[in-house]
Structure formats: structure tokens, C-alpha cells
Coordinates of C-alpha atoms and ligand atoms in Angstrom, one line a residue:
Chain I
M1 CA 239.8 27.7 171.3
A2 CA 238.8 25.6 174.3
A3 CA 235.7 26.4 176.4
P4 CA 236.3 29.2 178.9
A5 CA 237.5 28.3 182.4
P6 CA 234.8 27.6 184.9
L7 CA 233.0 30.6 186.3
G8 CA 234.9 31.0 189.5
Q9 CA 238.4 30.6 188.0
R10 CA 238.5 33.3 185.3
S11 CA 240.9 36.2 185.4
A12 CA 239.5 39.7 185.5
L13 CA 239.3 41.7 182.3
L14 CA 237.5 44.9 183.5
D15 CA 236.4 46.3 186.8
M16 CA 233.5 48.7 187.3
R17 CA 233.6 50.2 190.8
H18 CA 230.6 52.2 192.1
V19 CA 230.0 53.8 188.8
T20 CA 227.4 56.6 188.7
K21 CA 226.4 58.5 185.7
T22 CA 224.3 61.7 185.9
F23 CA 223.0 63.6 182.9
N24 CA 222.3 67.4 183.1
G25 CA 223.0 67.3 186.8
D26 CA 219.7 65.6 187.8
V27 CA 218.9 62.6 185.6
V28 CA 220.7 59.6 187.4
A29 CA 221.0 57.2 184.5
L30 CA 223.2 54.8 186.5
H31 CA 223.7 54.6 190.2
G32 CA 226.6 52.8 192.0
M33 CA 227.1 50.0 189.5
S34 CA 229.8 47.5 190.4
L35 CA 230.7 44.7 188.1
T36 CA 233.7 42.6 187.4
V37 CA 233.9 41.3 183.9
N38 CA 236.1 38.2 183.6
E39 CA 237.8 36.8 180.5
G40 CA 235.5 34.5 178.7
D41 CA 232.3 35.7 180.4
F42 CA 229.1 36.0 178.5
I43 CA 227.2 38.6 180.5
S44 CA 223.7 39.8 179.7
L45 CA 222.4 43.1 181.1
L46 CA 218.7 42.5 181.5
G47 CA 216.2 45.2 182.6
P48 CA 213.3 47.4 181.7
S49 CA 213.6 50.4 179.4
G50 CA 215.5 53.3 180.8
C51 CA 217.5 51.3 183.5
G52 CA 220.8 52.4 182.1
K53 CA 221.9 49.4 180.1
S54 CA 223.0 51.5 177.1
T55 CA 224.6 54.0 179.4
A56 CA 226.6 51.3 181.1
L57 CA 227.9 50.1 177.7
R58 CA 228.8 53.6 176.5
L59 CA 230.8 54.1 179.7
I60 CA 232.7 50.8 179.2
A61 CA 233.3 51.7 175.5
G62 CA 234.8 55.0 176.7
L63 CA 232.2 57.0 174.7
S64 CA 231.3 58.8 177.9
H65 CA 232.9 59.1 181.3
P66 CA 231.5 58.2 184.8
S67 CA 230.4 61.0 187.0
Q68 CA 231.6 59.0 189.9
G69 CA 233.4 55.8 190.4
R70 CA 236.0 54.1 188.1
I71 CA 236.2 51.7 185.2
E72 CA 239.5 49.9 185.1
W73 CA 240.9 47.5 182.5
Q74 CA 242.8 44.5 184.1
G75 CA 245.7 42.3 183.1
G76 CA 247.1 44.7 180.4
A77 CA 243.9 45.0 178.4
D78 CA 242.8 48.4 177.2
D79 CA 240.1 50.0 175.2
T80 CA 241.7 49.1 171.9
D81 CA 240.7 45.5 172.7
L82 CA 237.1 46.4 172.3
A83 CA 234.4 46.3 169.7
V84 CA 230.8 47.3 169.7
V85 CA 227.6 46.1 167.9
F86 CA 224.7 48.5 167.9
Q87 CA 221.0 47.8 167.6
E88 CA 221.0 48.9 164.0
P89 CA 223.6 47.3 161.7
T90 CA 225.3 50.8 161.4
L91 CA 227.0 50.0 158.1
M92 CA 228.4 52.5 155.7
P93 CA 225.9 52.3 152.8
W94 CA 228.5 53.6 150.2
A95 CA 230.9 50.8 151.0
T96 CA 230.8 47.1 150.1
V97 CA 230.5 44.4 152.7
A98 CA 234.2 43.7 152.6
Q99 CA 235.0 47.4 152.9
N100 CA 232.7 47.7 155.9
V101 CA 234.5 44.9 157.6
W102 CA 237.9 46.3 156.8
L103 CA 237.0 49.6 158.5
P104 CA 238.5 48.9 162.0
F105 CA 241.8 48.0 160.4
R106 CA 241.6 50.9 157.9
L107 CA 241.3 53.3 160.8
R108 CA 244.4 51.8 162.3
G109 CA 246.3 52.5 159.1
K110 CA 246.2 48.9 157.6
S111 CA 245.8 48.5 153.9
Y112 CA 243.2 46.1 152.6
E113 CA 245.9 43.8 151.2
Q114 CA 247.5 43.5 154.7
V115 CA 244.4 42.4 156.4
K116 CA 242.5 40.7 153.5
D117 CA 242.8 37.3 155.1
D118 CA 241.3 38.5 158.4
V119 CA 238.4 40.2 156.6
L120 CA 237.6 37.1 154.7
E121 CA 237.9 35.0 157.8
A122 CA 235.5 37.2 159.7
L123 CA 233.1 37.0 156.8
R124 CA 233.4 33.3 156.8
L125 CA 232.7 33.2 160.5
V126 CA 229.3 34.9 160.0
G127 CA 228.6 32.9 156.8
L128 CA 228.8 35.8 154.3
E129 CA 232.0 34.9 152.4
N130 CA 230.1 35.1 149.1
F131 CA 228.8 38.6 149.7
Q132 CA 232.1 40.6 149.9
R133 CA 231.2 42.8 147.0
S134 CA 227.6 43.4 147.8
Y135 CA 226.3 46.7 149.1
P136 CA 224.4 46.8 152.4
R137 CA 221.1 47.7 150.7
E138 CA 221.3 44.4 148.8
L139 CA 221.2 42.4 152.1
S140 CA 218.4 41.4 154.4
G141 CA 218.2 42.8 158.0
G142 CA 219.7 39.6 159.4
M143 CA 222.6 39.6 156.9
K144 CA 223.3 43.2 157.7
M145 CA 223.6 42.4 161.3
R146 CA 226.0 39.6 160.4
V147 CA 228.2 42.1 158.6
S148 CA 228.1 44.3 161.7
I149 CA 229.2 41.3 163.8
A150 CA 231.9 40.4 161.3
R151 CA 233.2 44.0 161.6
A152 CA 233.3 43.6 165.4
L153 CA 235.1 40.3 165.2
V154 CA 237.6 41.1 162.6
T155 CA 240.2 42.7 165.0
R156 CA 239.8 39.7 167.4
P157 CA 238.9 42.0 170.3
K158 CA 239.0 40.7 173.9
L159 CA 235.6 42.3 174.7
I160 CA 232.6 42.8 172.5
L161 CA 229.7 45.0 173.6
M162 CA 226.4 44.4 172.0
D163 CA 223.4 46.7 172.6
E164 CA 220.2 44.8 171.7
P165 CA 221.7 43.7 168.5
F166 CA 218.9 41.4 167.4
A167 CA 215.9 43.4 168.8
A168 CA 214.8 44.4 165.4
L169 CA 214.9 41.0 163.8
D170 CA 212.2 38.3 163.5
E171 CA 212.1 35.4 165.9
I172 CA 213.5 32.8 163.5
T173 CA 216.4 35.0 162.4
R174 CA 217.1 35.9 166.0
H175 CA 217.3 32.2 167.1
K176 CA 219.7 31.4 164.3
L177 CA 221.9 34.4 165.1
N178 CA 221.8 33.5 168.8
N179 CA 223.1 30.0 168.0
D180 CA 225.7 31.3 165.6
L181 CA 226.8 34.0 168.1
L182 CA 227.6 31.3 170.7
E183 CA 229.5 29.3 168.1
M184 CA 231.6 32.4 167.0
K185 CA 232.3 33.3 170.6
Q186 CA 233.5 29.8 171.3
K187 CA 235.8 29.9 168.2
I188 CA 237.3 33.3 169.0
G189 CA 237.3 33.0 172.8
C190 CA 236.3 36.6 173.5
T191 CA 234.2 38.1 176.3
V192 CA 230.7 39.5 175.5
I193 CA 228.5 42.0 177.3
F194 CA 225.1 41.7 175.7
V195 CA 222.2 44.1 176.4
T196 CA 218.7 42.6 175.9
H197 CA 215.0 43.0 176.9
S198 CA 214.4 39.3 176.4
V199 CA 214.6 36.8 179.3
F200 CA 214.9 33.9 176.9
E201 CA 217.7 35.4 174.9
S202 CA 219.7 36.2 178.0
V203 CA 219.3 32.7 179.5
F204 CA 220.1 31.0 176.3
L205 CA 223.3 33.0 175.6
S206 CA 224.9 34.0 178.9
D207 CA 226.5 32.4 181.9
R208 CA 225.9 35.6 183.9
I209 CA 222.8 37.7 183.9
V210 CA 222.9 41.1 185.5
V211 CA 219.3 42.2 186.3
M212 CA 218.9 46.0 186.5
A213 CA 216.1 48.3 187.6
A214 CA 215.3 51.9 186.5
R215 CA 214.9 55.3 188.2
P216 CA 217.7 55.3 189.2
G217 CA 219.4 52.7 187.0
R218 CA 221.1 50.1 189.2
V219 CA 222.0 46.5 189.5
I220 CA 219.5 44.6 191.7
E221 CA 220.5 41.0 191.2
E222 CA 223.0 38.8 189.4
L223 CA 222.1 35.3 188.3
T224 CA 224.3 32.5 187.0
V225 CA 223.3 30.1 184.2
D226 CA 225.6 27.1 184.8
A227 CA 224.6 25.1 181.8
P228 CA 227.6 24.1 179.8
Y229 CA 228.5 25.4 176.3
P230 CA 228.0 24.6 173.5
R231 CA 224.3 25.1 173.9
D232 CA 222.0 24.1 171.1
E233 CA 218.3 23.6 170.4
D234 CA 218.1 20.8 173.0
F235 CA 219.0 23.3 175.7
R236 CA 216.1 25.5 174.5
T237 CA 213.7 22.8 175.3
S238 CA 215.3 21.5 178.5
A239 CA 213.8 21.7 182.0
D240 CA 217.1 23.4 183.1
Y241 CA 216.5 26.2 180.6
A242 CA 212.9 26.6 181.7
G243 CA 214.0 26.9 185.3
H244 CA 216.6 29.6 184.6
C245 CA 214.0 31.5 182.5
R246 CA 211.6 31.4 185.5
A247 CA 214.3 32.7 187.8
A248 CA 215.3 35.5 185.5
S249 CA 211.7 36.4 184.8
D250 CA 211.0 36.7 188.6
A251 CA 214.1 38.8 189.0
L252 CA 213.0 41.0 186.1
H253 CA 209.5 41.4 187.7
Q254 CA 211.1 42.5 191.0
A255 CA 213.2 45.0 189.0
M256 CA 210.1 46.5 187.5
E257 CA 208.3 46.7 190.8
A258 CA 211.4 48.2 192.5
A259 CA 211.2 51.1 190.0
Chain P
M1 CA 199.2 13.3 140.4
T2 CA 199.4 16.4 138.3
V3 CA 200.0 19.8 139.6
T4 CA 197.4 22.2 138.3
D5 CA 198.2 25.3 140.4
P6 CA 199.5 27.7 137.8
T7 CA 201.5 29.7 140.3
I8 CA 203.5 26.6 141.2
S9 CA 203.9 25.0 137.8
D10 CA 204.9 28.3 136.0
P11 CA 207.2 30.5 138.0
V12 CA 207.2 33.3 135.4
M13 CA 203.4 33.6 135.7
V14 CA 202.5 37.0 137.1
D15 CA 199.1 38.1 138.3
E16 CA 196.9 40.6 136.5
E17 CA 197.8 43.5 138.9
E18 CA 201.5 43.0 138.2
T19 CA 200.9 43.0 134.5
R20 CA 198.9 46.1 134.7
R21 CA 201.5 47.9 136.8
A22 CA 204.3 46.8 134.5
R23 CA 202.3 48.2 131.5
A24 CA 201.7 51.5 133.3
R25 CA 205.4 51.8 134.1
R26 CA 206.3 51.1 130.4
I27 CA 203.9 53.7 129.1
E28 CA 205.1 56.2 131.7
R29 CA 208.7 55.7 130.6
I30 CA 207.8 56.5 127.0
A31 CA 205.5 59.3 127.8
K32 CA 208.2 61.0 129.8
W33 CA 210.0 61.7 126.6
V34 CA 207.3 61.7 124.0
L35 CA 204.9 64.2 125.8
P36 CA 207.4 67.1 126.1
V37 CA 208.5 66.6 122.5
V38 CA 204.9 66.6 121.2
M39 CA 204.2 69.7 123.4
M40 CA 207.2 71.4 121.9
G41 CA 206.2 70.6 118.4
L42 CA 202.6 71.9 119.0
T43 CA 203.9 75.1 120.6
L44 CA 206.2 75.8 117.6
L45 CA 203.3 75.1 115.2
V46 CA 200.9 77.4 117.0
W47 CA 203.6 80.0 117.3
D48 CA 204.3 79.8 113.6
R49 CA 200.6 79.9 112.6
I50 CA 199.9 82.9 114.9
V51 CA 202.7 84.8 113.3
V52 CA 201.8 83.9 109.7
W53 CA 198.0 84.3 110.0
N54 CA 198.2 87.6 111.9
E55 CA 201.0 88.9 109.7
I56 CA 203.0 90.0 112.7
P57 CA 206.1 91.8 111.6
H58 CA 209.4 90.1 112.5
Y59 CA 210.7 93.0 114.6
I60 CA 207.8 92.4 117.0
L61 CA 207.5 88.6 117.0
P62 CA 209.6 86.5 114.6
G63 CA 208.3 83.0 113.8
P64 CA 210.2 79.9 114.8
R65 CA 211.5 79.4 111.2
L66 CA 213.0 82.8 111.1
V67 CA 214.6 82.3 114.5
F68 CA 216.1 79.1 113.3
A69 CA 217.4 80.7 110.2
T70 CA 218.9 83.5 112.3
L71 CA 220.5 80.9 114.5
V72 CA 222.2 79.3 111.5
E73 CA 223.1 82.6 109.9
D74 CA 224.6 84.2 113.0
W75 CA 226.0 80.9 114.2
A76 CA 229.7 82.1 114.2
M77 CA 229.0 85.1 116.4
L78 CA 226.5 83.4 118.6
F79 CA 228.6 80.4 119.1
D80 CA 231.6 82.6 120.2
A81 CA 229.3 84.4 122.7
L82 CA 228.0 81.0 123.9
L83 CA 231.6 79.9 124.6
V84 CA 232.2 83.0 126.6
T85 CA 229.1 82.6 128.7
L86 CA 229.8 78.9 129.1
Q87 CA 233.3 79.6 130.2
I88 CA 232.2 82.0 132.9
T89 CA 229.4 79.7 134.0
L90 CA 231.7 76.6 134.3
M91 CA 234.5 78.5 136.0
A92 CA 232.0 80.1 138.5
L93 CA 230.6 76.6 139.1
A94 CA 234.1 75.2 139.7
V95 CA 234.9 78.0 142.1
A96 CA 231.6 77.6 143.8
V97 CA 232.2 73.9 144.4
I98 CA 235.7 74.5 145.7
G99 CA 234.7 77.5 147.8
G100 CA 231.4 75.9 149.0
V101 CA 232.9 72.5 149.9
G102 CA 236.0 74.1 151.4
L103 CA 234.0 76.4 153.6
A104 CA 231.7 73.6 154.6
V105 CA 234.6 71.5 155.7
L106 CA 236.1 74.4 157.6
F107 CA 232.7 75.0 159.3
T108 CA 232.4 71.4 160.5
Q109 CA 235.9 71.4 161.8
S110 CA 235.2 74.3 164.1
R111 CA 232.0 75.7 165.6
W112 CA 233.8 79.0 166.2
I113 CA 234.6 79.5 162.5
E114 CA 231.1 78.5 161.6
M115 CA 229.5 80.9 164.1
S116 CA 231.8 83.7 162.8
F117 CA 231.3 83.3 159.1
Y118 CA 228.0 81.7 158.4
P119 CA 225.9 84.9 158.9
Y120 CA 228.1 86.6 156.2
A121 CA 227.5 83.7 153.8
V122 CA 223.8 84.2 154.3
I123 CA 224.0 88.0 153.8
L124 CA 225.9 87.4 150.6
Q125 CA 223.2 85.0 149.5
V126 CA 220.2 87.1 150.3
T127 CA 221.5 90.3 148.7
P128 CA 220.4 90.4 145.1
V129 CA 223.4 90.1 142.8
V130 CA 222.1 92.8 140.5
S131 CA 222.6 95.3 143.4
I132 CA 226.1 94.2 144.2
A133 CA 227.4 93.7 140.7
P134 CA 227.8 97.4 139.8
L135 CA 230.1 97.8 142.9
I136 CA 232.1 94.8 141.9
F137 CA 232.7 96.2 138.4
I138 CA 233.9 99.5 140.0
Y139 CA 236.5 97.8 142.2
V140 CA 237.5 94.9 140.0
E141 CA 239.4 96.0 136.9
N142 CA 239.4 92.8 135.0
R143 CA 236.0 92.3 133.4
M144 CA 236.3 88.5 133.4
A145 CA 237.2 88.4 137.1
G146 CA 234.2 90.6 137.9
L147 CA 231.8 88.4 136.0
L148 CA 233.3 85.4 137.7
I149 CA 232.8 86.9 141.2
C150 CA 229.2 87.7 140.5
A151 CA 228.4 84.3 139.2
W152 CA 230.2 82.7 142.1
I153 CA 228.3 84.8 144.7
V154 CA 225.0 83.5 143.3
A155 CA 226.1 79.9 142.9
F156 CA 228.2 79.0 146.0
F157 CA 225.5 79.1 148.7
P158 CA 223.6 76.0 147.8
V159 CA 226.8 74.1 147.7
L160 CA 227.9 75.5 151.1
A161 CA 224.5 75.0 152.8
N162 CA 223.9 71.5 151.4
T163 CA 227.4 70.2 152.0
T164 CA 227.4 71.6 155.6
L165 CA 224.1 69.8 156.2
G166 CA 225.5 66.6 154.7
L167 CA 228.8 66.7 156.7
N168 CA 226.8 67.0 159.9
S169 CA 224.3 64.3 159.1
A170 CA 226.6 61.3 159.4
D171 CA 225.0 58.5 161.3
H172 CA 225.7 59.0 165.0
N173 CA 226.4 55.4 165.7
L174 CA 229.0 55.4 163.0
R175 CA 230.5 58.5 164.6
D176 CA 230.7 56.5 167.9
L177 CA 232.2 53.6 166.1
F178 CA 234.9 55.9 164.6
R179 CA 235.6 57.2 168.1
I180 CA 235.9 53.7 169.5
Y181 CA 238.5 52.8 166.8
G182 CA 240.4 56.0 167.6
A183 CA 239.9 57.6 164.2
T184 CA 241.7 60.9 163.6
R185 CA 239.8 64.0 162.5
W186 CA 241.1 63.5 159.0
Q187 CA 239.9 59.9 158.9
R188 CA 236.5 60.8 160.2
L189 CA 236.2 63.5 157.5
R190 CA 237.6 61.3 154.7
F191 CA 235.8 58.0 155.4
L192 CA 232.6 59.1 157.2
Q193 CA 231.6 62.8 156.7
L194 CA 232.5 63.3 153.0
P195 CA 230.7 60.1 151.8
S196 CA 227.7 61.0 154.0
A197 CA 227.7 64.5 152.5
L198 CA 227.9 63.3 148.9
P199 CA 224.2 63.0 148.1
Y200 CA 223.5 66.4 149.7
F201 CA 226.4 68.0 147.9
L202 CA 225.2 66.7 144.6
G203 CA 221.7 68.1 145.3
G204 CA 223.4 71.5 145.9
L205 CA 225.5 71.1 142.8
R206 CA 222.5 70.7 140.6
I207 CA 221.0 73.9 141.9
A208 CA 224.4 75.7 141.7
G209 CA 224.7 74.7 138.0
G210 CA 221.6 76.6 137.1
L211 CA 222.5 79.5 139.4
S212 CA 225.9 80.0 138.0
L213 CA 224.4 80.4 134.5
I214 CA 222.0 82.9 135.9
G215 CA 224.8 84.7 137.7
A216 CA 226.9 84.8 134.5
V217 CA 224.1 86.2 132.4
V218 CA 222.9 88.8 135.0
A219 CA 226.4 90.0 135.6
E220 CA 227.0 90.5 132.0
Y221 CA 223.8 92.6 131.7
V222 CA 225.1 94.8 134.5
A223 CA 228.6 95.0 133.1
G224 CA 227.0 96.0 129.8
T225 CA 230.2 96.5 127.9
G226 CA 230.7 94.6 124.7
G227 CA 233.2 94.1 121.9
I228 CA 235.4 91.1 121.5
G229 CA 234.8 88.4 124.0
S230 CA 231.3 89.3 125.1
G231 CA 228.8 86.7 126.0
L232 CA 225.3 85.8 125.1
A233 CA 223.7 88.3 127.5
F234 CA 225.5 91.2 125.7
R235 CA 224.5 89.8 122.3
I236 CA 220.8 90.0 123.5
L237 CA 221.2 93.5 124.7
E238 CA 222.9 94.6 121.5
A239 CA 220.3 92.9 119.3
G240 CA 217.6 94.6 121.4
Y241 CA 219.1 98.0 120.7
R242 CA 219.1 97.2 117.0
L243 CA 215.6 95.8 117.1
N244 CA 217.0 92.5 115.8
I245 CA 214.4 90.4 117.6
P246 CA 215.1 87.1 115.8
R247 CA 218.6 87.2 117.1
M248 CA 217.4 87.9 120.6
F249 CA 215.3 84.8 120.4
A250 CA 218.1 82.8 118.9
A251 CA 220.5 83.9 121.8
L252 CA 217.7 83.2 124.3
F253 CA 217.3 79.8 122.9
L254 CA 221.0 79.1 123.3
I255 CA 220.9 80.2 127.0
A256 CA 218.0 78.0 127.8
A257 CA 219.5 75.1 126.0
T258 CA 222.8 75.6 127.9
G259 CA 220.9 75.6 131.2
V260 CA 219.1 72.3 130.3
V261 CA 222.4 70.7 129.2
I262 CA 224.1 71.7 132.5
F263 CA 221.2 70.4 134.6
A264 CA 221.0 67.1 132.7
G265 CA 224.8 66.7 132.9
L266 CA 224.8 67.2 136.6
S267 CA 221.8 65.0 137.1
F268 CA 223.6 62.3 135.2
L269 CA 226.8 62.7 137.2
S270 CA 224.7 62.5 140.4
H271 CA 223.0 59.3 139.2
M272 CA 226.3 57.7 138.3
L273 CA 227.9 58.5 141.7
L274 CA 225.0 57.4 143.8
R275 CA 223.3 54.6 141.9
K276 CA 225.1 51.8 143.8
W277 CA 224.0 52.8 147.3
H278 CA 221.7 55.8 147.6
E279 CA 217.9 55.7 147.7
S280 CA 217.5 58.7 145.5
A281 CA 219.4 57.1 142.6
M282 CA 217.8 53.7 142.6
Q283 CA 215.4 52.3 140.1
G284 CA 212.0 54.0 139.9
S285 CA 213.1 57.5 140.8
T286 CA 214.5 60.1 138.5
Ligands
ATP1 N1 222.6 61.7 176.6 C1 221.7 61.7 177.6 N2 221.2 62.8 178.1 C2 220.2 62.8 179.0 N3 219.7 61.7 179.6 C3 220.1 60.5 179.1 C4 221.1 60.4 178.1 N4 221.3 59.1 177.8 C5 220.5 58.5 178.6 N5 219.7 59.3 179.4 C6 218.8 58.9 180.4 O1 219.3 57.9 181.2 C7 218.4 56.8 181.5 C8 219.0 55.5 181.0 O2 219.1 55.5 179.6 P1 219.6 54.2 178.8 O3 219.6 54.6 177.4 O4 220.9 53.8 179.4 O5 218.5 53.1 179.1 P2 218.4 51.7 178.5 O6 218.4 50.8 179.7 O7 219.4 51.4 177.5 O8 216.9 51.7 177.9 P3 216.4 51.0 176.6 O9 216.2 49.6 177.0 O10 215.1 51.7 176.3 O11 217.4 51.2 175.5 C9 217.1 57.2 180.8 O12 216.3 57.7 181.7 C10 217.5 58.2 179.8 O13 216.5 59.2 179.6
MG2 MG1 219.3 51.2 175.3

């Protein structure tokens, strides 16, 4: 799969228009959020705790519905073209790695034989092809997260939502997974919305950073990281990266003061 | 240059603390079996000596040797009684499992059904079976069926309560995942809720195993009628009337042994089903 089209020239995948979500009638979790997600985007939602990042993802995933505003899929895509990766690996402990990755297909009525090749391919993408028969408890935290990502990739979804997937991992594992995630995205050519608390992570991964503020949760700024993919360790040490980190960090500070 | 650091040159080298812990573990493993057996032996010995030294008549307290002799002598009759009790116990357990799991599944499918019926399940549970049993034997003609109903009443609640808890304790992120992939109600039950409930169910099953034996014995005491096809409880009652105390002890021994075997069997089943993935069944725990 070729690199995604330049930022300005991508076709729309999903449109959020003035989306507001209120809980229990008075907690405004998200206020008037508008965002157009384009095919091939890597969007990070960056913001302090409680600014509605998870709420936004749940709305996009169709797990809850906007109190006001609309979320519309564009260009024939719909919510079956979607996968989610949670903060915890969220694997079924009673099932092997391969069975866990098979789950999305299984729920759509496909036997293991029918989709075996896809399952193995997804495991190869995350580097776990030798662990098909292992049970989750036999794996390290990072490996479990990889299984979780393989499960998301296996159906080749157009859009993958990730809610702080690497927050619980150590720095080294996290860097490695960040690198691998970019590589996988490049291979599959999907779109990613990635929730994070980390300025560095968001700059390294994304081409668009949506900075959000809390009380009420809202978008206050959108930054563009125009560094080309593939990005590697050299990018992590470049002046360009440092500059983007400073800009994102400033925006985040503003977001915290605005609250 | 030579490497002298023993931890590097010899990978099997373990430190003193590890060795000590390993030894403690080994000793504990053996003690777990040896101690109860030694205790049992001592108890039998003391029992025997007390009876012999005090010349206690056997219609008050028989010695262990006499009890054993009675067990051998009356084996044909006691074994038939054991089979009857065992049959009622296992049937009650089976019905408790089917009824308990069935009701639990029904409850998780609909809050309305749960709200309507759960209180009655509790009432059935908290009312002592001895007080319901006489009524049951009035209305149910078939003695076997009556015994079964009593044993079932005692045994089904732990299965119901634990399975309900288990079905509702599936990971909420996994639930969301199932929703995202458009799982049907049946798929969610089959692939998520039932496996999540398995450890809870097995916990309830172990309790229910013991309870169904208690239920079977208590019900038979209440039913009180004997003749052909009566179980161990009736044999105890009958032996009591005849002041055949050794036989009472022999029958009691059989009931206790049955309970132990049922518990051990269910524990083993639980271990086999969970050992691959569940914390409770992993190394180091019983
Ligand atoms: N189901 C709910 N019921 C009531 N309030 C909720 C619910 N979900 C979220 N909220 C509230 O909405 C706000 C935004 O929550 P959300 O989980 O989206 O924040 P977040 O940005 O993901 O935070 P974090 O970074 O800590 O995960 C919070 O104030 C939270 O208390
Ligand atoms: Mg969150």
C-alpha cells in the first residue's frame, strides 16, 4: 500500500458535526465537537483527563449516541468498517491467541478454516505468528497488546479507534509498538484515531493532532505534523520533531488553562 | 580472563532463599497428605483404646474394629442403600445444574424475569428443607420424586446464584467489542457470558455437590419409610431403633466418604476445566 495522499487531498471517511454528549442531563462530556476524518489520516486526540476523548471514541464506535449533532460515514463506509483497541488488551482469557484474533470473523459467522489465512497474516503483522496456541496469561503486557491490535487488524477495517492503547506499557515497549503501529498502518492503509495523554506519542504517530480541553470537553486547536512517513528513530531525534512537540505542548497547556 | 561470577557461569545456580522456599514447598506438598492420614490413624487408635480400656459396651460406642467388621458383614445391604442415596444425590445435582444454569441464563436475558422470580428462589433457599419436606411427601405420590425435589431445593441455589453472578461479570470492554462486531444475543451468551461464568459456576457446583447429598439424606429422614430401595439415611434410622450402633457408624462412614468423593471429584473437574486459563486453577493453589 502506497503512502496516503497528501493531507489536503484525502477523501472524507467520517464527519462529526457539532456533536454534543450530555450524561445524566447535566454532565457535558463533549460540547460541539466537529471533526472530519479523512481516509488515511492518523489523528491523535490529545488532552487532559476528562476532556471527553473516550466519549468521542465511543460515539464514533456507535457505543453511545450524540445528544445533539450528527456523526455521518462518508463514501459508502459504515460502522462495520471499524475496529477498536482499548487501554487494556481485553482478550478472552479462556481462548488461545489465534481464537482471540478469530473473534471478529467468528461473530460474523465465519469458520476458522475460512479465515485462517487472515488470522495468521494479522498475527504475522504484529510479530506473534509463533504464539497462536498460547493463552493470554502466558504473554507479556506488550504481547497481549499486540494480540489486541491483531484482532483489530484482522478484518482490514477502514477505521481503527485506539483509546490510550499503550498507556500501561513501559517506555521501551511503547516506543517499539509506536514504530510497529506506523509500519502496520502503512501496510494496511487504514485510518487511525488515537487517544493519548502523551505529547511525544501524538507527534511521533500522527499527521493531525486534535487538542481538547475539559469542562466542558471540546476541541480547542488542531495541529498538523507534516513530517513524511515512514517515520523512524531519526525522526524522534530531529529538530522538526522537537519543534512539533513544543507546539503541541503549548497547545496542551492552553487547554489545561482554559479548563 | 576467567569468569568467576557463579551466577553467570552457572545458570542453574539458585540462591539460598530460593532453595529454602523450594524445600518448604516440597515439605508442604507431602505434609498435605501425610498429616491428615496420621491424624486419622491417631484418632482411630485413641478411639480403639478408649473403648477397650473403659470396656464400653458396643451398643453405646463400638470400637473402630467392630465398625469395620460390621461394614464388611453388612456390605451387601449397606452398599444397596449407598447406591440409592447416591442415585438421588447425583440426580438432584444434575437437576440442580440444569435448573440453576437454565434459570440464571433466563435471568440474564431479561431483567423483568429476574425481578419477578429471584425473590422466590431466595425464599426457597432460606426456608429449611426439613420444614418443607413433609408437605412435599404429602403432595408427591412417588417417593423417589419427593426425595429428588427436596434434594434439588437444597442444591440448586448456589448454582443459580453463582452462575448469575458469573454471567453478569463478563468484562465490560469485551461486551463493547461484541456490540461493535454486531454479535447476536446468542453469540454473546455462547462466546462471552458462558465462558466468563464457568469459574463461578464451578464454585457453585462444588457447594451444590455437598448440599445435594445433605438434601438427599435429610429428605429420607423426613420420609421415614423403608423397605426395598431405601437409602443410607433410612438404614441409620432403622439401626438406631434396633440399637445396632456399629451399623449406624458404618452407614455414617459411608455417607461421609461419599461426600468427600463428590467434593474431590468436582474439585478435580473444576481444575481440569480451568487449569489452562484461570487464576484459581494455576500452580500453587488448590
Ligand atoms: N457513562 C458516563 N456517565 C456519566 N458521566 C460520564 C460517563 N462517561 C464519561 N462521563 C464524564 O464525561 C467526561 C469525559 O469523560 P471521558 O471518559 O470521555 O474523558 P477522557 O478524556 O477519556 O479522560 P481520560 O483521559 O481520563 O480517559 C468526564 O467528566 C466523565 O466524568
Ligand atoms: Mg479515557
